[in-house]
């Protein structure tokens, strides 16, 4: 009798799409405000997991979680005291693992916010560093001696107000903090610091995350010469990184951030990422004078960041000129880089409030999402924008954001865009939480836009977002294609997208008045079944209603 030996079954790894991020649509979740499952008034990871089916149904590719690490919450998670654990207010590591598992089962990637330019002053590293000038981590943070008169070593400013230097009586030195006093800056000039931070990131890669959104990625290095920053020239004044009332804008920040040494660290970071196929990085670049140049440096080639998240469309005006200028500059200065587009996030006034000052909110909201999903780049959508939510109007007594408290009332801070998500109109707190009081109030005006008032309702903003996302998924040219600007009237933005043999014409009227677009003689567009289209070609022209658009295939 012969016996046949059974070969061990070999698991075949599914093909990893290493470029899934290129043109992906990422849905940003601010966990404190998404869903509170335990009734304490603060959103949590179990709550996020319970709402992932809703996110999947939108038609996005990934979620971005704002920080959930252990933190004293002075800056609501952007001050990390333990990079390898979950803050109890959000849950546990097991809750996080379950979230990732559920997301992956739905086909959603998971990107987490990684805040490594600084830590909390409650982090064990800083506690040791500040204890003496000779301990093992004495130079893990940026320390400097005072001037002979006891003043800080230079004129560097904190984005959150005042000097970027705070005195420590233990060491009789100043430490640098680009943000809150309780957020000391790590010293990236020390290779041990780099090694430690890369190790913290590896921890999360091993847990299955699909990438990192790198907070303040251009703040990692400063000049150890501690030179004074020069005064910004009047013609270069730009308040896109900080509000106009903030004196931070008065300096050209050439010594305290955006240093050339950062490129070397980003290569190390990319080498780590490349050990895990299909993982991605998106870096937030906050630099009002040089952000496009920095984006080009940080994303060019295949050994730095995969993509960069800039402030081009998180500020400025909603005009064809602003968008034309930004697209032209991006294409010329970073031709092989990749941008991550966003109109709203957790740090800026919601774009409906910022830009729809003409009163035509419904038409504007539809145009805005049609536009962002047609532009070249990946896209970040911020929770609640798919409901057409506006910035919440809060009283000073309701504020918890230290930034807003510092610069009130001219700048009201970031709380107005961070209020809880609204799921049901006639349920306490919009069904976000059963608590008597939520960490930020649920605005009454948001309740009329709750998910249950729009879900399945033809013509609603939510259903329009779903339809546009489905349209983008069905047309790879919009996700992956190149972009070429076309000549157009002052208030019209027009471009083509090209990918392989596919070519489409995209035209947008960015004004509250009717406009015309003259179709180039060498083009014959054929309309696509796009929910955003409100015009059709006729006699060589496209007549666009206010905030109207046209998308057509070119043969």
XYZ file of C-alpha atoms in Angstrom:
555
model
C 0.000 0.000 0.000
C 1.429 3.321 -0.974
C 0.853 6.497 0.955
C 0.600 9.971 -0.530
C 2.093 12.636 1.639
C -0.058 15.756 1.883
C 1.884 18.912 1.151
C 1.471 21.641 3.757
C -0.911 24.311 2.546
C 0.906 27.489 1.670
C -0.907 30.722 2.398
C -0.743 32.956 -0.639
C -0.351 36.576 0.303
C -2.821 38.803 -1.532
C -1.217 41.244 -3.918
C -0.472 44.472 -2.104
C -1.312 47.632 -4.011
C 1.638 49.712 -2.877
C 0.164 52.800 -4.530
C -3.347 52.583 -3.034
C -2.788 55.976 -1.392
C -2.252 57.784 -4.706
C -5.630 59.357 -5.331
C -7.229 57.744 -2.274
C -10.012 59.501 -0.385
C -9.331 59.584 3.360
C -12.018 60.350 5.930
C -10.665 62.184 8.965
C -12.157 61.123 12.281
C -11.675 63.321 15.342
C -12.298 60.563 17.922
C -13.323 62.851 20.798
C -16.269 63.999 18.715
C -17.301 61.039 16.572
C -19.199 58.624 18.826
C -19.252 58.236 22.604
C -20.069 54.638 23.474
C -19.596 54.666 27.259
C -21.632 57.790 27.996
C -18.930 59.984 29.526
C -19.378 62.797 26.992
C -16.148 62.046 25.113
C -15.943 59.990 21.935
C -14.027 56.714 22.090
C -12.607 53.913 19.950
C -15.509 51.551 20.527
C -17.761 54.334 19.314
C -15.657 54.860 16.192
C -15.762 51.134 15.453
C -19.547 51.125 15.757
C -19.791 53.770 13.021
C -17.347 52.292 10.502
C -20.149 50.870 8.365
C -21.377 54.439 7.852
C -17.872 55.499 6.787
C -17.593 52.561 4.397
C -20.967 53.437 2.859
C -19.691 56.911 2.043
C -17.309 55.387 -0.474
C -13.946 56.417 0.988
C -10.751 54.342 0.955
C -9.298 54.999 4.402
C -9.785 56.669 7.750
C -7.373 59.021 9.506
C -7.635 58.952 13.289
C -6.537 62.059 15.143
C -4.314 61.118 18.135
C -5.572 58.546 20.629
C -2.304 57.983 22.533
C -1.932 58.462 26.284
C -1.976 62.198 26.960
C -2.763 64.772 29.663
C -4.944 66.344 26.937
C -3.615 69.879 27.294
C -3.771 69.945 23.479
C -6.328 67.134 23.217
C -3.990 64.329 22.239
C -1.374 66.300 20.347
C 0.699 66.165 23.553
C 1.707 62.529 23.889
C 2.954 61.077 27.181
C 3.139 57.446 25.991
C 3.463 56.595 22.308
C 2.648 52.896 22.815
C -0.660 52.992 24.623
C -4.189 54.328 24.231
C -5.469 57.079 26.483
C -8.107 55.675 28.883
C -10.581 58.306 27.670
C -10.516 56.553 24.281
C -10.294 52.947 25.476
C -7.617 50.276 25.355
C -5.127 48.723 22.968
C -7.607 45.888 22.509
C -10.229 48.432 21.434
C -7.749 49.836 18.934
C -6.925 46.386 17.554
C -10.632 45.662 17.155
C -11.108 48.940 15.299
C -8.299 48.085 12.858
C -9.691 44.591 12.374
C -13.189 45.913 11.666
C -11.884 48.589 9.284
C -9.837 46.058 7.345
C -12.790 43.683 7.128
C -14.697 46.521 5.437
C -11.842 47.272 3.049
C -10.859 50.498 4.828
C -7.237 51.417 5.476
C -6.306 52.960 8.847
C -3.977 55.968 9.102
C -3.083 57.300 12.541
C -1.821 60.721 13.578
C 1.809 60.539 14.658
C 2.970 63.525 16.726
C 6.734 63.263 17.076
C 8.039 66.817 16.708
C 7.284 67.214 20.410
C 5.947 65.226 23.330
C 4.041 66.089 26.465
C 6.054 67.381 29.393
C 4.560 64.383 31.237
C 6.414 61.933 29.018
C 9.016 59.898 30.909
C 11.659 61.022 28.431
C 11.178 64.674 29.334
C 10.977 63.976 33.062
C 14.411 62.399 32.837
C 15.812 65.003 30.455
C 14.910 67.927 32.692
C 16.276 66.276 35.860
C 19.889 67.245 35.157
C 22.347 68.203 32.417
C 24.159 64.860 32.653
C 21.454 62.172 32.592
C 21.109 59.610 29.782
C 18.441 61.693 28.029
C 19.844 65.126 28.835
C 19.956 66.097 25.150
C 16.767 64.373 23.980
C 15.032 67.764 23.941
C 16.138 71.174 22.697
C 17.833 72.972 25.597
C 19.672 76.307 25.479
C 21.453 78.592 27.938
C 19.933 82.012 28.644
C 21.418 85.238 27.388
C 23.681 86.961 29.931
C 20.696 89.035 31.069
C 18.603 85.924 31.656
C 16.347 86.367 28.643
C 15.608 83.520 26.178
C 18.375 82.635 23.725
C 16.641 84.180 20.701
C 13.423 85.667 19.311
C 11.680 82.423 18.324
C 7.935 82.432 18.961
C 5.398 79.776 19.849
C 2.452 79.343 17.503
C 0.212 79.294 20.565
C 1.459 82.697 21.738
C 4.512 84.163 23.443
C 8.098 82.971 23.386
C 9.010 79.509 22.132
C 11.246 79.146 25.181
C 10.367 78.232 28.763
C 12.669 78.358 31.765
C 13.400 75.203 33.730
C 14.799 75.785 37.201
C 16.211 72.260 37.502
C 18.667 72.681 34.660
C 18.823 76.480 34.758
C 18.204 76.431 31.026
C 15.418 77.132 28.561
C 13.692 74.417 26.574
C 12.065 74.984 23.200
C 8.351 74.501 22.545
C 6.844 75.476 19.205
C 3.377 75.034 20.702
C 2.247 74.901 24.350
C 4.674 75.231 27.237
C 3.668 71.647 28.065
C 4.807 70.415 24.606
C 8.632 70.403 24.671
C 10.353 69.872 21.327
C 12.365 66.710 20.801
C 15.972 67.049 19.630
C 16.120 65.324 16.251
C 19.825 66.150 15.981
C 20.356 63.271 18.420
C 20.390 59.917 16.538
C 19.123 58.146 19.659
C 15.968 60.271 19.544
C 15.426 59.352 15.908
C 15.928 55.670 16.705
C 13.465 55.837 19.583
C 10.769 57.583 17.544
C 11.136 55.193 14.627
C 10.769 52.387 17.133
C 7.502 53.895 18.367
C 6.231 53.999 14.805
C 7.284 50.406 14.179
C 5.146 49.405 17.163
C 2.015 50.613 15.355
C 3.051 49.197 11.988
C 3.314 45.809 13.688
C -0.229 46.317 15.005
C -1.471 46.654 11.448
C -1.906 50.357 10.758
C -1.661 51.329 7.100
C 0.137 54.624 7.497
C 0.792 57.799 9.400
C -0.360 61.359 9.152
C 2.733 63.182 10.406
C 1.807 66.223 12.436
C 3.976 69.337 11.857
C 6.465 67.311 9.826
C 8.627 70.345 9.010
C 9.101 71.214 12.692
C 11.375 68.269 13.486
C 14.671 70.165 13.344
C 15.776 73.625 14.410
C 19.160 75.303 13.990
C 21.391 74.591 16.968
C 23.066 77.926 16.273
C 19.878 79.453 17.686
C 20.026 82.423 15.312
C 17.263 85.029 15.476
C 14.601 84.680 12.802
C 14.462 87.686 10.464
C 11.423 89.924 10.147
C 9.136 88.813 7.333
C 8.944 91.206 4.409
C 5.615 92.972 3.956
C 5.153 91.489 0.491
C 5.709 87.973 1.874
C 3.297 88.291 4.806
C 1.029 85.262 4.872
C -1.267 84.245 7.707
C -1.998 80.714 6.487
C -0.037 78.946 9.223
C -1.319 81.052 12.124
C -4.258 83.468 12.453
C -3.604 87.043 11.329
C -3.687 88.345 14.926
C -0.796 86.079 15.907
C 2.656 87.761 15.971
C 4.108 84.402 14.854
C 3.411 85.659 11.324
C 5.832 88.558 11.713
C 8.899 86.339 11.442
C 10.362 84.366 8.557
C 10.850 81.005 10.234
C 14.104 79.915 8.671
C 15.927 78.795 11.814
C 13.232 77.220 14.008
C 11.701 74.888 11.388
C 11.903 73.585 7.802
C 15.594 72.830 8.196
C 17.536 70.908 5.520
C 18.555 68.244 8.039
C 14.975 66.987 7.999
C 15.475 65.339 4.612
C 17.917 62.856 6.134
C 15.449 61.815 8.803
C 12.627 61.473 6.271
C 14.831 59.044 4.333
C 15.214 56.969 7.487
C 11.467 57.095 8.044
C 10.772 56.028 4.448
C 13.206 53.131 4.808
C 11.158 51.953 7.792
C 7.910 52.284 5.857
C 9.331 50.349 2.925
C 9.813 47.354 5.215
C 5.998 47.158 5.304
C 4.623 47.048 1.734
C 1.537 49.123 1.088
C 2.025 51.525 4.016
C 1.961 55.284 3.476
C 2.866 58.640 4.981
C 1.271 62.052 4.636
C 3.111 64.964 6.183
C 1.468 68.168 7.409
C 3.576 71.117 6.255
C 3.006 74.359 8.101
C 5.146 77.021 6.459
C 3.426 80.061 5.013
C 6.367 81.336 2.964
C 7.905 78.155 1.563
C 5.386 75.328 1.763
C 5.400 74.382 -1.921
C 9.172 74.240 -2.061
C 9.169 72.122 1.090
C 6.447 69.866 -0.293
C 8.569 69.317 -3.402
C 11.591 68.381 -1.290
C 9.630 66.126 1.045
C 7.687 64.161 -1.597
C 9.968 64.056 -4.643
C 11.437 60.699 -5.590
C 10.699 57.483 -3.750
C 12.805 57.909 -0.628
C 10.940 60.604 1.339
C 7.245 61.048 2.172
C 4.577 59.563 -0.049
C 2.480 62.741 0.032
C 2.195 66.086 1.807
C -0.738 67.862 3.366
C -0.512 71.615 2.872
C -2.539 74.692 3.779
C -3.216 75.885 0.211
C -6.944 75.164 0.408
C -7.388 75.361 4.173
C -7.205 79.124 3.801
C -7.229 81.708 1.048
C -10.278 82.648 -0.958
C -12.635 80.435 -2.905
C -11.868 81.857 -6.308
C -10.777 80.516 -9.655
C -7.635 82.641 -9.426
C -6.571 81.217 -6.052
C -7.084 77.652 -7.253
C -5.397 78.290 -10.619
C -2.395 79.882 -8.924
C -2.106 77.050 -6.384
C -2.441 74.303 -8.991
C 0.059 76.014 -11.297
C 2.559 76.496 -8.474
C 2.187 72.902 -7.289
C 2.667 71.484 -10.769
C 5.710 73.647 -11.504
C 7.476 73.393 -8.145
C 6.607 69.790 -7.251
C 5.996 68.033 -10.584
C 6.751 64.550 -9.222
C 5.429 65.181 -5.724
C 1.968 64.250 -4.520
C -0.402 66.517 -2.613
C -3.140 65.559 -0.182
C -6.049 67.974 -0.656
C -8.405 69.173 2.049
C -10.859 72.037 2.453
C -11.614 71.399 6.150
C -9.979 69.702 9.122
C -9.807 69.843 12.923
C -7.704 73.028 12.929
C -9.537 75.440 10.636
C -12.982 77.007 10.247
C -15.241 74.632 8.299
C -15.134 75.527 4.630
C -18.879 76.136 4.242
C -18.602 78.949 6.813
C -15.266 80.141 5.487
C -16.195 80.362 1.833
C -20.004 80.310 1.386
C -20.513 83.915 2.471
C -22.821 84.567 -0.516
C -25.752 82.666 0.974
C -25.907 79.991 -1.723
C -24.728 77.246 0.607
C -26.435 74.302 -1.084
C -24.998 75.008 -4.545
C -21.592 75.874 -3.082
C -21.387 72.672 -1.028
C -22.061 70.530 -4.073
C -19.563 72.429 -6.202
C -16.877 72.215 -3.504
C -16.946 68.422 -3.225
C -17.224 68.006 -7.001
C -14.146 70.189 -7.353
C -11.962 68.554 -4.698
C -12.781 65.075 -6.011
C -11.792 66.180 -9.522
C -8.428 67.739 -8.685
C -5.069 65.994 -8.848
C -4.069 64.505 -5.524
C -5.365 62.395 -2.692
C -8.260 63.852 -0.704
C -9.023 64.249 2.988
C -12.654 64.757 3.959
C -13.340 65.922 7.508
C -16.112 64.335 9.551
C -19.369 66.243 9.192
C -18.546 68.029 5.962
C -20.579 65.373 4.144
C -23.555 66.732 6.106
C -22.862 70.330 5.078
C -22.023 71.340 8.656
C -20.985 74.923 9.300
C -18.640 76.212 11.972
C -20.304 76.108 15.381
C -20.727 79.416 17.183
C -19.551 78.897 20.770
C -19.384 81.249 23.713
C -16.115 81.958 25.482
C -17.395 79.903 28.431
C -17.686 76.848 26.162
C -14.107 77.029 24.871
C -11.552 74.403 25.839
C -8.965 75.042 23.100
C -5.955 76.882 24.597
C -5.276 78.476 21.216
C -8.697 80.132 21.084
C -8.595 81.136 24.734
C -5.249 82.894 24.129
C -6.362 84.934 21.102
C -10.087 85.439 21.814
C -12.153 87.172 20.466
C -10.433 88.011 17.169
C -9.500 84.341 16.808
C -11.970 81.928 18.357
C -9.789 78.862 18.181
C -10.520 75.401 16.863
C -13.448 74.295 19.002
C -16.011 75.462 16.441
C -14.951 72.770 13.973
C -14.526 70.064 16.627
C -18.046 69.816 18.029
C -19.649 66.349 18.153
C -20.929 64.548 15.084
C -24.729 64.570 14.740
C -26.363 61.256 13.918
C -30.052 61.661 14.878
C -32.108 64.838 15.121
C -34.516 64.005 17.939
C -32.120 62.143 20.231
C -30.108 63.689 23.075
C -26.839 65.172 21.828
C -27.669 64.094 18.287
C -27.072 60.461 19.381
C -23.379 61.250 19.841
C -23.565 60.595 23.587
C -26.057 59.838 26.337
C -24.140 62.099 28.759
C -25.785 65.081 30.424
C -22.918 67.236 29.178
C -20.572 66.540 26.280
C -16.972 67.772 26.140
C -18.094 70.403 23.632
C -21.762 71.292 23.180
C -23.772 69.880 20.287
C -24.968 72.932 18.296
C -28.730 73.078 17.835
C -28.267 74.253 14.250
C -26.296 71.076 13.477
C -29.159 68.810 14.529
C -31.195 69.776 11.468
C -28.343 68.359 9.344
C -28.045 65.055 11.237
C -27.372 61.853 9.338
C -30.921 60.547 9.805
C -32.374 63.650 8.118
C -30.268 63.048 4.989
C -29.712 59.308 4.723
C -31.580 58.054 1.657
C -33.034 61.497 0.942
C -32.642 62.374 -2.702
C -30.867 65.697 -3.167
C -29.376 65.798 0.336
C -25.750 66.802 0.838
C -24.946 63.371 2.272
C -26.359 61.532 -0.731
C -24.560 63.935 -3.053
C -21.227 63.133 -1.368
C -21.932 59.423 -1.701
C -22.765 59.815 -5.383
C -19.652 61.891 -6.105
C -17.415 59.431 -4.281
C -18.924 56.578 -6.283
C -18.349 58.571 -9.477
C -14.685 59.135 -8.598
C -14.213 55.430 -7.842
C -15.635 54.573 -11.257
C -13.310 57.013 -13.063
C -9.670 56.224 -12.297
C -8.590 59.247 -14.319
C -9.840 61.515 -11.505
C -7.872 59.646 -8.855
C -4.625 58.995 -10.692
C -4.467 61.321 -13.693
C -2.281 64.289 -14.527
C -3.786 67.780 -14.591
C -3.496 70.505 -17.220
C -4.966 73.961 -16.675
C -6.939 75.598 -19.487
C -7.556 79.232 -20.344
C -10.881 80.411 -19.013
C -12.855 83.423 -17.830
C -11.834 85.070 -14.574
C -14.383 83.232 -12.423
C -14.066 79.864 -14.171
C -11.603 77.116 -13.299
C -11.012 74.631 -16.129
C -8.590 71.766 -16.531
C -8.191 68.361 -18.107
C -7.293 65.147 -16.300
C -5.312 62.565 -18.258
C -4.562 58.930 -17.401
C -3.535 56.378 -20.011
C -6.043 56.628 -22.831
C -8.587 58.443 -20.664
C -9.028 62.191 -20.790
C -11.734 64.302 -19.184
C -12.611 67.990 -19.193
C -13.532 69.590 -15.858
C -15.062 73.085 -15.712
C -16.228 74.918 -12.573
C -17.969 78.254 -12.108
C -16.646 79.504 -8.782
C -18.870 82.553 -8.559
C -22.457 83.436 -7.671
C -23.098 84.692 -11.242
C -23.658 82.766 -14.479
C -20.524 82.216 -16.573
C -19.509 80.786 -19.948
C -16.615 78.558 -20.942
C -15.459 78.465 -24.546
C -14.486 74.893 -25.445
C -11.058 74.716 -27.155
C -11.348 73.948 -30.854
C -9.468 70.654 -30.523
C -11.849 69.279 -27.884
C -15.190 67.525 -28.234
C -16.432 66.628 -24.767
C -19.126 64.052 -24.116
C -21.022 64.377 -20.853
C -20.533 61.797 -18.126
C -23.145 60.635 -15.679
C -21.681 62.825 -12.946
C -23.967 64.028 -10.121
C -22.109 67.354 -10.031
C -22.779 68.286 -13.651
C -25.229 71.156 -14.107
C -24.322 72.211 -17.652
C -23.926 70.801 -21.172
C -21.920 71.881 -24.246
C -23.809 73.863 -26.881
C -22.420 75.605 -29.961
C -18.836 75.361 -28.700
C -19.637 76.793 -25.279
C -20.667 75.603 -21.850
C -23.148 77.827 -20.021
C -22.563 77.505 -16.293
C -25.122 78.500 -13.706
C -23.870 80.009 -10.413
C -21.554 77.445 -8.783
C -22.266 75.123 -11.686
C -19.906 72.544 -13.128
C -19.315 70.331 -16.137
C -17.317 67.094 -16.434
C -17.098 65.400 -19.823
C -15.029 62.719 -21.486
C -12.755 63.753 -24.350
C -12.461 61.319 -27.250
